[in-house]
mmCIF file of C-alpha atoms in Angstrom:
data_model
loop_
_atom_site.group_PDB
_atom_site.id
_atom_site.type_symbol
_atom_site.label_atom_id
_atom_site.label_comp_id
_atom_site.label_asym_id
_atom_site.label_seq_id
_atom_site.Cartn_x
_atom_site.Cartn_y
_atom_site.Cartn_z
ATOM 1 C CA MET A 1 14.943 12.059 -4.364
ATOM 2 C CA ASP A 2 14.397 8.746 -2.648
ATOM 3 C CA ARG A 3 14.548 5.826 -5.056
ATOM 4 C CA ILE A 4 11.794 3.960 -3.176
ATOM 5 C CA ILE A 5 8.436 5.590 -3.878
ATOM 6 C CA ASN A 6 5.680 4.940 -1.328
ATOM 7 C CA ASN A 7 3.162 7.549 -2.399
ATOM 8 C CA THR A 8 0.957 7.710 -5.494
ATOM 9 C CA ASP A 9 1.154 11.511 -5.655
ATOM 10 C CA VAL A 10 4.962 11.381 -5.617
ATOM 11 C CA LEU A 11 4.898 8.678 -8.300
ATOM 12 C CA ASN A 12 2.533 10.675 -10.521
ATOM 13 C CA LYS A 13 4.655 13.830 -10.166
ATOM 14 C CA LEU A 14 7.845 11.905 -10.945
ATOM 15 C CA VAL A 15 6.353 10.239 -14.022
ATOM 16 C CA ALA A 16 5.024 13.595 -15.300
ATOM 17 C CA GLU A 17 8.474 15.184 -14.884
ATOM 18 C CA LEU A 18 10.181 12.295 -16.674
ATOM 19 C CA LYS A 19 7.721 12.402 -19.558
ATOM 20 C CA ASP A 20 8.115 16.201 -19.823
ATOM 21 C CA LYS A 21 11.839 15.532 -20.314
ATOM 22 C CA SER A 22 11.011 12.930 -23.018
ATOM 23 C CA LYS A 23 12.540 10.132 -20.949
ATOM 24 C CA LYS A 24 11.684 6.601 -22.048
ATOM 25 C CA ILE A 25 10.276 4.718 -19.063
ATOM 26 C CA VAL A 26 10.731 0.973 -18.665
ATOM 27 C CA PHE A 27 8.601 -0.881 -16.112
ATOM 28 C CA THR A 28 8.911 -4.388 -14.787
ATOM 29 C CA ASN A 29 7.733 -6.103 -11.654
ATOM 30 C CA GLY A 30 8.195 -9.169 -9.530
ATOM 31 C CA CYS A 31 8.512 -10.641 -6.068
ATOM 32 C CA PHE A 32 12.330 -10.565 -6.050
ATOM 33 C CA ASP A 33 12.250 -12.650 -2.872
ATOM 34 C CA ILE A 34 15.863 -13.844 -2.830
ATOM 35 C CA ILE A 35 17.899 -11.736 -5.242
ATOM 36 C CA HIS A 36 20.148 -13.786 -7.542
ATOM 37 C CA ALA A 37 22.266 -13.377 -10.678
ATOM 38 C CA GLY A 38 19.269 -14.054 -12.921
ATOM 39 C CA HIS A 39 17.423 -11.062 -11.457
ATOM 40 C CA VAL A 40 20.433 -8.798 -11.979
ATOM 41 C CA ALA A 41 20.898 -9.908 -15.608
ATOM 42 C CA TYR A 42 17.173 -9.409 -16.246
ATOM 43 C CA LEU A 43 17.171 -5.888 -14.763
ATOM 44 C CA ASN A 44 20.322 -4.939 -16.701
ATOM 45 C CA GLU A 45 18.676 -6.013 -19.946
ATOM 46 C CA ALA A 46 15.431 -4.202 -19.092
ATOM 47 C CA LYS A 47 17.303 -0.957 -18.378
ATOM 48 C CA GLN A 48 18.899 -1.043 -21.840
ATOM 49 C CA LEU A 49 15.467 -0.502 -23.412
ATOM 50 C CA GLY A 50 15.029 3.040 -22.098
ATOM 51 C CA ASP A 51 16.221 5.861 -19.884
ATOM 52 C CA ILE A 52 14.490 5.109 -16.582
ATOM 53 C CA LEU A 53 13.790 1.702 -15.043
ATOM 54 C CA ILE A 54 10.951 1.560 -12.528
ATOM 55 C CA VAL A 55 10.542 -1.759 -10.719
ATOM 56 C CA GLY A 56 7.287 -2.752 -9.046
ATOM 57 C CA ILE A 57 7.807 -5.095 -6.101
ATOM 58 C CA ASN A 58 5.028 -7.251 -4.689
ATOM 59 C CA SER A 59 4.204 -6.443 -1.067
ATOM 60 C CA ASP A 60 4.654 -9.157 1.556
ATOM 61 C CA SER A 61 0.903 -9.865 1.570
ATOM 62 C CA SER A 62 0.865 -10.099 -2.230
ATOM 63 C CA VAL A 63 3.822 -12.521 -2.269
ATOM 64 C CA LYS A 64 2.117 -14.687 0.353
ATOM 65 C CA LYS A 65 -0.995 -14.904 -1.866
ATOM 66 C CA LEU A 66 1.061 -15.777 -4.945
ATOM 67 C CA LYS A 67 3.680 -18.089 -3.455
ATOM 68 C CA GLY A 68 2.153 -19.507 -0.269
ATOM 69 C CA ASN A 69 2.357 -18.967 3.482
ATOM 70 C CA SER A 70 6.088 -19.709 3.724
ATOM 71 C CA ARG A 71 6.926 -16.728 1.517
ATOM 72 C CA PRO A 72 8.312 -14.175 1.291
ATOM 73 C CA ILE A 73 11.639 -15.121 2.804
ATOM 74 C CA VAL A 74 12.856 -11.497 2.646
ATOM 75 C CA THR A 75 10.603 -8.603 3.744
ATOM 76 C CA GLU A 76 9.277 -6.027 1.282
ATOM 77 C CA ASP A 77 11.361 -3.308 2.953
ATOM 78 C CA ASP A 78 14.560 -5.297 2.484
ATOM 79 C CA ARG A 79 13.641 -6.429 -1.045
ATOM 80 C CA SER A 80 12.847 -2.871 -2.140
ATOM 81 C CA TYR A 81 16.070 -1.554 -0.557
ATOM 82 C CA ILE A 82 18.186 -4.185 -2.335
ATOM 83 C CA ILE A 83 16.518 -3.670 -5.727
ATOM 84 C CA ALA A 84 16.655 0.141 -5.426
ATOM 85 C CA ASN A 85 20.406 -0.094 -4.889
ATOM 86 C CA LEU A 86 21.130 -2.151 -7.988
ATOM 87 C CA LYS A 87 22.860 -0.129 -10.710
ATOM 88 C CA PRO A 88 20.234 -0.461 -13.470
ATOM 89 C CA VAL A 89 17.280 0.437 -11.224
ATOM 90 C CA ASP A 90 16.161 4.057 -10.954
ATOM 91 C CA PHE A 91 13.018 3.729 -8.819
ATOM 92 C CA VAL A 92 11.105 1.067 -6.891
ATOM 93 C CA VAL A 93 7.406 1.006 -6.047
ATOM 94 C CA ILE A 94 5.826 -1.567 -3.711
ATOM 95 C CA PHE A 95 2.326 -2.684 -4.723
ATOM 96 C CA SER A 96 -0.218 -4.766 -2.815
ATOM 97 C CA ASP A 97 -2.597 -5.758 -5.608
ATOM 98 C CA ASP A 98 -2.438 -9.261 -7.065
ATOM 99 C CA THR A 99 -1.081 -7.782 -10.296
ATOM 100 C CA PRO A 100 0.617 -4.479 -11.180
ATOM 101 C CA TYR A 101 -2.269 -3.537 -13.506
ATOM 102 C CA ASN A 102 -3.228 -0.359 -11.622
ATOM 103 C CA LEU A 103 0.407 0.643 -11.211
ATOM 104 C CA ILE A 104 1.018 0.223 -14.939
ATOM 105 C CA ASN A 105 -2.049 2.368 -15.603
ATOM 106 C CA GLU A 106 -0.556 5.104 -13.368
ATOM 107 C CA ILE A 107 2.926 4.985 -14.922
ATOM 108 C CA LYS A 108 2.000 4.273 -18.553
ATOM 109 C CA PRO A 109 5.525 3.083 -19.377
ATOM 110 C CA ASP A 110 6.998 3.106 -22.869
ATOM 111 C CA TYR A 111 8.135 -0.468 -22.281
ATOM 112 C CA LEU A 112 6.529 -3.157 -20.139
ATOM 113 C CA VAL A 113 9.031 -5.946 -19.510
ATOM 114 C CA LYS A 114 8.424 -9.482 -18.247
ATOM 115 C CA GLY A 115 10.344 -12.744 -18.252
ATOM 116 C CA SER A 116 10.013 -15.053 -21.229
ATOM 117 C CA ASP A 117 8.083 -17.573 -19.128
ATOM 118 C CA TYR A 118 5.068 -15.320 -19.768
ATOM 119 C CA LYS A 119 4.981 -16.197 -23.504
ATOM 120 C CA ASN A 120 1.836 -18.266 -23.140
ATOM 121 C CA GLN A 121 0.159 -16.089 -20.520
ATOM 122 C CA GLU A 122 -1.547 -12.744 -20.604
ATOM 123 C CA ILE A 123 0.744 -10.107 -19.146
ATOM 124 C CA ALA A 124 -1.056 -7.825 -16.696
ATOM 125 C CA GLY A 125 -1.201 -4.327 -18.149
ATOM 126 C CA SER A 126 -0.197 -5.303 -21.676
ATOM 127 C CA ASP A 127 -3.559 -4.052 -22.962
ATOM 128 C CA ILE A 128 -2.908 -0.642 -21.394
ATOM 129 C CA VAL A 129 0.614 -0.352 -22.804
ATOM 130 C CA LYS A 130 -0.437 -1.441 -26.297
ATOM 131 C CA SER A 131 -3.389 1.008 -26.275
ATOM 132 C CA TYR A 132 -1.072 4.035 -26.490
ATOM 133 C CA GLY A 133 1.644 2.487 -28.657
ATOM 134 C CA GLY A 134 3.958 1.235 -25.915
ATOM 135 C CA GLN A 135 5.813 -2.036 -26.275
ATOM 136 C CA VAL A 136 5.653 -5.275 -24.319
ATOM 137 C CA VAL A 137 9.066 -6.961 -24.230
ATOM 138 C CA LEU A 138 9.884 -10.476 -23.033
ATOM 139 C CA ILE A 139 13.388 -11.104 -21.695
ATOM 140 C CA ASP A 140 14.894 -14.587 -21.492
ATOM 141 C CA TYR A 141 15.652 -15.859 -18.027
ATOM 142 C CA VAL A 142 19.103 -17.091 -17.090
ATOM 143 C CA ASN A 143 18.743 -20.862 -17.135
ATOM 144 C CA GLY A 144 18.846 -22.503 -13.715
ATOM 145 C CA LYS A 145 18.650 -19.241 -11.756
ATOM 146 C CA SER A 146 15.542 -18.984 -9.612
ATOM 147 C CA THR A 147 14.523 -18.247 -6.055
ATOM 148 C CA THR A 148 12.748 -21.617 -5.884
ATOM 149 C CA ASN A 149 15.983 -23.403 -6.875
ATOM 150 C CA ILE A 150 17.891 -21.527 -4.160
ATOM 151 C CA ILE A 151 15.273 -22.436 -1.541
ATOM 152 C CA ASN A 152 15.321 -26.089 -2.633
ATOM 153 C CA ASN A 153 19.142 -26.157 -2.497
ATOM 154 C CA ILE A 154 19.068 -24.745 1.036
ATOM 155 C CA LYS A 155 16.448 -27.314 2.094
ATOM 156 C CA SER A 156 18.544 -30.136 0.612
ATOM 157 C CA ALA A 157 21.680 -28.885 2.353
ATOM 158 C CA ILE A 158 19.898 -28.736 5.704
ATOM 159 C CA LEU A 159 18.231 -32.137 5.354
ATOM 160 C CA SER A 160 21.257 -34.071 4.111
ATOM 161 C CA PRO A 161 23.794 -35.079 6.758
#
């Protein structure tokens, strides 16, 4: 089976099969615009919570809304291909909504994972996950590792003689 899921029917069938096999599903999401060591560490830690890691990736239009007209740097097709080929990741789903709320409602994961920077914010879909006894888990980011830092370093390198 393809690790990149582009169809709701395929996703629903997959999730039903996994749940029939009593697999614990972990879900996380993000833009993953320029993949870096912090992303890989985060996904490795998320995978350790369950059997199957499904990663929702913001579509290009969604990233543009969230991050501005200069983003994404890397297309959704390339981002989903890269993430799908990382060892801890089992499946990738691209979503176009502003948040993964509807996707979380479809998957109903056992664990919803976000970065620890969400401590003071409402996590989209947390109400759904908590309603059936699932867990919301915050994972610490690797300090100093971010796509924005990489972009700023590239800009500085280009602008300085």
